[in-house]
Structure formats: structure tokens, C-alpha cells
Amino acid sequence: LENGSVKYAGEIGDVVEQYISLSDCDLSMRKRTWDVNENLPACITGIEILVEGKNDMQMIDMTDKIRIGVDYFVKDDLVGSNLSFVLIKDGVWLFMTWDIDDNPELFVCRRSGHHRTEFCMPYGVLKPGIYDTIIAIGQPKKGGIDRKESALQFEINNVLTEGSYKSFTRNGI
């Protein structure tokens, strides 16, 4: 089912295979790169999920410490810019942050060359599910320079935490 209508019909195994083969996101991919666009004053060249103590083949657990590394290129020194990161789950923007939150000097002047910034995901807040990201670099009141929609998708699992959730009532409520 998709939006209340049947997308695929048939034997369960065939339907699952068809659905998986047509999926446009590879949840096992932890890094994505783009070529430098010399026509832009700045451009995003990569995004990577970094999970403390794990390699790329291990599942991401909801108890893991996760960072998102973003690589970008600045053609000439750039004044008054920021790089933003958006985390999305089920189409809902969970939060947005900027690299200048931790390093306000970058807003004053971003030097030409290749750079990397990292965003730490809130620990213990992200629940199991599939997440999507948007990354962008731009200048407030001037507009965006480069933007990557669905820059990288990843899945968080519940491997290490007991899965039985308890329910409580208060005096019959």
C-alpha cells in the first residue's frame, strides 16, 4: 500500500522483491559524494555518517553516538555564510542546525578551499526508523548557494535496548 492505494500485487515474496528493487535509497550507504561545481561560490562535496566504535557494515543502534560529517568547497573567501543540516523522519523535519552554532567565526569569513564540518546527533533521542537529511550552504537574506535534498538516508535500529515498552495507568485513568 502507498497513500491508501495498492502499489504492487502478487505473492508476498514477489511483492517484497519488487519493492526492494525499486527503492531509490540505499540504507547501507554511509557516505555520498558530489563533484566540485566550479560555477558556484561554494558547494557541498560529501556527507558521511560516523558512528563511534562501529564500521560501515554494522547496524546503527539507537544507543550509538552518531555524527554527520559534511564536506564542502569554497571557491573564494566567503563572508556571511552558513552550512545547514536538517534531519527528517517520516516527512517531518525533526530539527535544523547550522555549522555557525558551534563556530561563529565561519560566518565572518569562510576561507577558500576544501573543508569539513561535523554535526553531533542528539544522543538517546533518535528512535528506530528511517531518517533523511538535507544539507545546504547559503547566505542569509541573499539565498541558497548549494542544496542537497535527500543527501543521505540511514536507518536506526533497536538492537541493544529491551524492546518491551511498559504502559502505566494512574488510579483507573
PDB file of C-alpha atoms in Angstrom:
ATOM      1  CA  LEU A   1       0.000   0.000   0.000  1.00  0.00           C
ATOM      2  CA  GLU A   2       1.112   3.543  -0.714  1.00  0.00           C
ATOM      3  CA  ASN A   3      -1.045   6.517   0.294  1.00  0.00           C
ATOM      4  CA  GLY A   4      -4.032   4.197   0.671  1.00  0.00           C
ATOM      5  CA  SER A   5      -3.769   2.532  -2.730  1.00  0.00           C
ATOM      6  CA  VAL A   6      -2.259  -0.761  -3.864  1.00  0.00           C
ATOM      7  CA  LYS A   7       1.205  -0.228  -5.356  1.00  0.00           C
ATOM      8  CA  TYR A   8       2.144  -3.877  -6.016  1.00  0.00           C
ATOM      9  CA  ALA A   9       0.047  -7.040  -6.140  1.00  0.00           C
ATOM     10  CA  GLY A  10       1.030 -10.700  -6.170  1.00  0.00           C
ATOM     11  CA  GLU A  11       2.710 -13.278  -3.974  1.00  0.00           C
ATOM     12  CA  ILE A  12       4.292 -11.747  -0.863  1.00  0.00           C
ATOM     13  CA  GLY A  13       7.842 -12.737  -1.810  1.00  0.00           C
ATOM     14  CA  ASP A  14       7.497 -11.272  -5.312  1.00  0.00           C
ATOM     15  CA  VAL A  15       5.956  -8.050  -3.994  1.00  0.00           C
ATOM     16  CA  VAL A  16       8.724  -7.576  -1.415  1.00  0.00           C
ATOM     17  CA  GLU A  17      11.425  -8.219  -4.056  1.00  0.00           C
ATOM     18  CA  GLN A  18       9.822  -5.720  -6.445  1.00  0.00           C
ATOM     19  CA  TYR A  19       9.505  -3.095  -3.701  1.00  0.00           C
ATOM     20  CA  ILE A  20      13.127  -3.512  -2.599  1.00  0.00           C
ATOM     21  CA  SER A  21      14.485  -3.459  -6.165  1.00  0.00           C
ATOM     22  CA  LEU A  22      12.677  -0.195  -6.960  1.00  0.00           C
ATOM     23  CA  SER A  23      13.703   1.589  -3.762  1.00  0.00           C
ATOM     24  CA  ASP A  24      15.735   4.693  -4.525  1.00  0.00           C
ATOM     25  CA  CYS A  25      17.589   4.848  -1.215  1.00  0.00           C
ATOM     26  CA  ASP A  26      20.366   2.541  -0.123  1.00  0.00           C
ATOM     27  CA  LEU A  27      20.227   2.449   3.672  1.00  0.00           C
ATOM     28  CA  SER A  28      23.559   0.623   3.862  1.00  0.00           C
ATOM     29  CA  MET A  29      25.373   3.530   2.192  1.00  0.00           C
ATOM     30  CA  ARG A  30      27.077   5.652   4.848  1.00  0.00           C
ATOM     31  CA  LYS A  31      28.828   8.108   2.552  1.00  0.00           C
ATOM     32  CA  ARG A  32      27.858  10.080  -0.529  1.00  0.00           C
ATOM     33  CA  THR A  33      29.960  12.450  -2.620  1.00  0.00           C
ATOM     34  CA  TRP A  34      29.449  15.056  -5.346  1.00  0.00           C
ATOM     35  CA  ASP A  35      31.903  16.717  -7.720  1.00  0.00           C
ATOM     36  CA  VAL A  36      33.060  20.285  -7.100  1.00  0.00           C
ATOM     37  CA  ASN A  37      30.897  22.751  -9.014  1.00  0.00           C
ATOM     38  CA  GLU A  38      33.302  25.485 -10.094  1.00  0.00           C
ATOM     39  CA  ASN A  39      30.349  27.657 -11.211  1.00  0.00           C
ATOM     40  CA  LEU A  40      29.230  28.170  -7.607  1.00  0.00           C
ATOM     41  CA  PRO A  41      30.986  30.277  -4.958  1.00  0.00           C
ATOM     42  CA  ALA A  42      30.615  27.280  -2.578  1.00  0.00           C
ATOM     43  CA  CYS A  43      29.345  23.746  -2.984  1.00  0.00           C
ATOM     44  CA  ILE A  44      28.731  20.632  -0.942  1.00  0.00           C
ATOM     45  CA  THR A  45      31.023  17.750  -1.909  1.00  0.00           C
ATOM     46  CA  GLY A  46      30.103  14.998   0.531  1.00  0.00           C
ATOM     47  CA  ILE A  47      28.173  13.719   3.517  1.00  0.00           C
ATOM     48  CA  GLU A  48      29.059  10.827   5.804  1.00  0.00           C
ATOM     49  CA  ILE A  49      27.527   9.109   8.828  1.00  0.00           C
ATOM     50  CA  LEU A  50      30.124   8.487  11.542  1.00  0.00           C
ATOM     51  CA  VAL A  51      29.199   6.012  14.272  1.00  0.00           C
ATOM     52  CA  GLU A  52      31.550   5.819  17.246  1.00  0.00           C
ATOM     53  CA  GLY A  53      33.127   2.367  17.593  1.00  0.00           C
ATOM     54  CA  LYS A  54      31.467   0.837  14.519  1.00  0.00           C
ATOM     55  CA  ASN A  55      32.454   0.141  10.953  1.00  0.00           C
ATOM     56  CA  ASP A  56      30.262   0.717   7.887  1.00  0.00           C
ATOM     57  CA  MET A  57      28.992  -2.867   7.904  1.00  0.00           C
ATOM     58  CA  GLN A  58      27.464  -2.742  11.399  1.00  0.00           C
ATOM     59  CA  MET A  59      23.887  -1.589  12.030  1.00  0.00           C
ATOM     60  CA  ILE A  60      23.334   1.786  13.647  1.00  0.00           C
ATOM     61  CA  ASP A  61      21.651   1.348  17.034  1.00  0.00           C
ATOM     62  CA  MET A  62      19.536   3.920  18.825  1.00  0.00           C
ATOM     63  CA  THR A  63      22.128   3.935  21.631  1.00  0.00           C
ATOM     64  CA  ASP A  64      25.053   4.798  19.308  1.00  0.00           C
ATOM     65  CA  LYS A  65      26.792   8.156  19.283  1.00  0.00           C
ATOM     66  CA  ILE A  66      26.282   9.476  15.759  1.00  0.00           C
ATOM     67  CA  ARG A  67      27.943  12.363  13.935  1.00  0.00           C
ATOM     68  CA  ILE A  68      27.273  13.627  10.436  1.00  0.00           C
ATOM     69  CA  GLY A  69      30.332  14.835   8.529  1.00  0.00           C
ATOM     70  CA  VAL A  70      29.766  17.286   5.672  1.00  0.00           C
ATOM     71  CA  ASP A  71      32.488  18.169   3.176  1.00  0.00           C
ATOM     72  CA  TYR A  72      32.293  21.358   1.144  1.00  0.00           C
ATOM     73  CA  PHE A  73      34.357  23.545  -1.152  1.00  0.00           C
ATOM     74  CA  VAL A  74      34.642  27.340  -1.122  1.00  0.00           C
ATOM     75  CA  LYS A  75      35.893  28.893  -4.376  1.00  0.00           C
ATOM     76  CA  ASP A  76      36.878  32.314  -2.961  1.00  0.00           C
ATOM     77  CA  ASP A  77      36.710  33.593   0.616  1.00  0.00           C
ATOM     78  CA  LEU A  78      33.023  33.846   1.527  1.00  0.00           C
ATOM     79  CA  VAL A  79      31.591  36.324   4.026  1.00  0.00           C
ATOM     80  CA  GLY A  80      28.297  35.875   5.864  1.00  0.00           C
ATOM     81  CA  SER A  81      27.524  32.250   5.037  1.00  0.00           C
ATOM     82  CA  ASN A  82      26.343  29.183   6.896  1.00  0.00           C
ATOM     83  CA  LEU A  83      26.005  25.477   6.246  1.00  0.00           C
ATOM     84  CA  SER A  84      22.731  23.976   7.423  1.00  0.00           C
ATOM     85  CA  PHE A  85      21.742  20.425   8.269  1.00  0.00           C
ATOM     86  CA  VAL A  86      18.168  19.129   8.517  1.00  0.00           C
ATOM     87  CA  LEU A  87      17.179  15.744   9.958  1.00  0.00           C
ATOM     88  CA  ILE A  88      13.872  14.315   8.733  1.00  0.00           C
ATOM     89  CA  LYS A  89      11.811  11.276   9.769  1.00  0.00           C
ATOM     90  CA  ASP A  90       8.547  10.269   8.083  1.00  0.00           C
ATOM     91  CA  GLY A  91       8.500  13.542   6.143  1.00  0.00           C
ATOM     92  CA  VAL A  92       8.673  15.652   9.317  1.00  0.00           C
ATOM     93  CA  TRP A  93      11.610  17.980   9.956  1.00  0.00           C
ATOM     94  CA  LEU A  94      12.874  16.956  13.404  1.00  0.00           C
ATOM     95  CA  PHE A  95      15.479  19.668  13.699  1.00  0.00           C
ATOM     96  CA  MET A  96      17.690  22.051  11.771  1.00  0.00           C
ATOM     97  CA  THR A  97      21.086  23.300  12.819  1.00  0.00           C
ATOM     98  CA  TRP A  98      23.937  25.340  11.358  1.00  0.00           C
ATOM     99  CA  ASP A  99      27.700  24.972  11.498  1.00  0.00           C
ATOM    100  CA  ILE A 100      27.973  28.528  12.822  1.00  0.00           C
ATOM    101  CA  ASP A 101      26.181  27.407  16.019  1.00  0.00           C
ATOM    102  CA  ASP A 102      29.478  25.849  17.155  1.00  0.00           C
ATOM    103  CA  ASN A 103      31.843  28.012  15.129  1.00  0.00           C
ATOM    104  CA  PRO A 104      30.534  31.590  14.649  1.00  0.00           C
ATOM    105  CA  GLU A 105      33.863  32.652  13.105  1.00  0.00           C
ATOM    106  CA  LEU A 106      32.799  30.832   9.918  1.00  0.00           C
ATOM    107  CA  PHE A 107      30.055  33.431   9.451  1.00  0.00           C
ATOM    108  CA  VAL A 108      32.641  36.210   9.497  1.00  0.00           C
ATOM    109  CA  CYS A 109      34.757  34.590   6.779  1.00  0.00           C
ATOM    110  CA  ARG A 110      34.851  31.142   5.255  1.00  0.00           C
ATOM    111  CA  ARG A 111      38.288  30.682   3.650  1.00  0.00           C
ATOM    112  CA  SER A 112      38.664  29.276   0.151  1.00  0.00           C
ATOM    113  CA  GLY A 113      39.478  25.584  -0.140  1.00  0.00           C
ATOM    114  CA  HIS A 114      38.097  22.200   0.925  1.00  0.00           C
ATOM    115  CA  HIS A 115      36.573  21.965   4.408  1.00  0.00           C
ATOM    116  CA  ARG A 116      34.699  19.559   6.686  1.00  0.00           C
ATOM    117  CA  THR A 117      32.215  20.256   9.426  1.00  0.00           C
ATOM    118  CA  GLU A 118      30.527  17.766  11.752  1.00  0.00           C
ATOM    119  CA  PHE A 119      27.126  17.770  13.393  1.00  0.00           C
ATOM    120  CA  CYS A 120      26.560  15.656  16.525  1.00  0.00           C
ATOM    121  CA  MET A 121      23.184  13.968  16.649  1.00  0.00           C
ATOM    122  CA  PRO A 122      21.327  14.234  19.954  1.00  0.00           C
ATOM    123  CA  TYR A 123      22.241  11.172  21.999  1.00  0.00           C
ATOM    124  CA  GLY A 124      19.420   8.858  23.063  1.00  0.00           C
ATOM    125  CA  VAL A 125      16.707  10.849  21.278  1.00  0.00           C
ATOM    126  CA  LEU A 126      16.616   9.237  17.830  1.00  0.00           C
ATOM    127  CA  LYS A 127      14.287   6.229  17.829  1.00  0.00           C
ATOM    128  CA  PRO A 128      14.324   3.290  15.392  1.00  0.00           C
ATOM    129  CA  GLY A 129      13.309   4.206  11.867  1.00  0.00           C
ATOM    130  CA  ILE A 130      14.497   5.599   8.569  1.00  0.00           C
ATOM    131  CA  TYR A 131      15.915   9.118   8.548  1.00  0.00           C
ATOM    132  CA  ASP A 132      16.580  11.511   5.691  1.00  0.00           C
ATOM    133  CA  THR A 133      18.800  14.584   5.508  1.00  0.00           C
ATOM    134  CA  ILE A 134      19.047  17.912   3.722  1.00  0.00           C
ATOM    135  CA  ILE A 135      22.278  19.902   3.633  1.00  0.00           C
ATOM    136  CA  ALA A 136      22.671  23.382   2.221  1.00  0.00           C
ATOM    137  CA  ILE A 137      25.105  26.267   2.145  1.00  0.00           C
ATOM    138  CA  GLY A 138      23.911  29.810   1.691  1.00  0.00           C
ATOM    139  CA  GLN A 139      23.888  33.382   2.867  1.00  0.00           C
ATOM    140  CA  PRO A 140      21.048  34.823   4.970  1.00  0.00           C
ATOM    141  CA  LYS A 141      18.973  37.417   3.068  1.00  0.00           C
ATOM    142  CA  LYS A 142      20.875  36.555  -0.142  1.00  0.00           C
ATOM    143  CA  GLY A 143      19.693  32.982  -0.643  1.00  0.00           C
ATOM    144  CA  GLY A 144      20.989  29.491  -1.081  1.00  0.00           C
ATOM    145  CA  ILE A 145      24.179  28.653  -2.929  1.00  0.00           C
ATOM    146  CA  ASP A 146      24.018  24.843  -2.965  1.00  0.00           C
ATOM    147  CA  ARG A 147      21.436  22.437  -1.538  1.00  0.00           C
ATOM    148  CA  LYS A 148      21.289  18.643  -1.463  1.00  0.00           C
ATOM    149  CA  GLU A 149      17.806  17.223  -0.852  1.00  0.00           C
ATOM    150  CA  SER A 150      17.793  13.633   0.429  1.00  0.00           C
ATOM    151  CA  ALA A 151      21.551  13.939   0.771  1.00  0.00           C
ATOM    152  CA  LEU A 152      21.755  10.658   2.652  1.00  0.00           C
ATOM    153  CA  GLN A 153      19.215   8.274   4.143  1.00  0.00           C
ATOM    154  CA  PHE A 154      20.013   5.949   7.016  1.00  0.00           C
ATOM    155  CA  GLU A 155      18.279   3.558   9.362  1.00  0.00           C
ATOM    156  CA  ILE A 156      18.488   3.439  13.130  1.00  0.00           C
ATOM    157  CA  ASN A 157      17.687   0.084  14.748  1.00  0.00           C
ATOM    158  CA  ASN A 158      16.865  -1.105  18.234  1.00  0.00           C
ATOM    159  CA  VAL A 159      19.414  -3.856  18.744  1.00  0.00           C
ATOM    160  CA  LEU A 160      20.732  -3.271  22.258  1.00  0.00           C
ATOM    161  CA  THR A 161      17.706  -1.877  24.122  1.00  0.00           C
ATOM    162  CA  GLU A 162      14.988  -4.122  25.522  1.00  0.00           C
ATOM    163  CA  GLY A 163      12.052  -3.860  23.181  1.00  0.00           C
ATOM    164  CA  SER A 164       9.206  -4.340  25.666  1.00  0.00           C
ATOM    165  CA  TYR A 165       7.646  -0.999  26.445  1.00  0.00           C
ATOM    166  CA  LYS A 166       5.610  -0.804  29.614  1.00  0.00           C
ATOM    167  CA  SER A 167       2.368   1.064  29.985  1.00  0.00           C
ATOM    168  CA  PHE A 168       1.231   2.643  33.237  1.00  0.00           C
ATOM    169  CA  THR A 169      -2.116   3.944  34.490  1.00  0.00           C
ATOM    170  CA  ARG A 170      -2.905   6.245  37.369  1.00  0.00           C
ATOM    171  CA  ASN A 171      -5.830   5.139  39.545  1.00  0.00           C
ATOM    172  CA  GLY A 172      -8.001   3.915  36.690  1.00  0.00           C
ATOM    173  CA  ILE A 173      -7.304   6.789  34.315  1.00  0.00           C
TER     174      ILE A 173
END
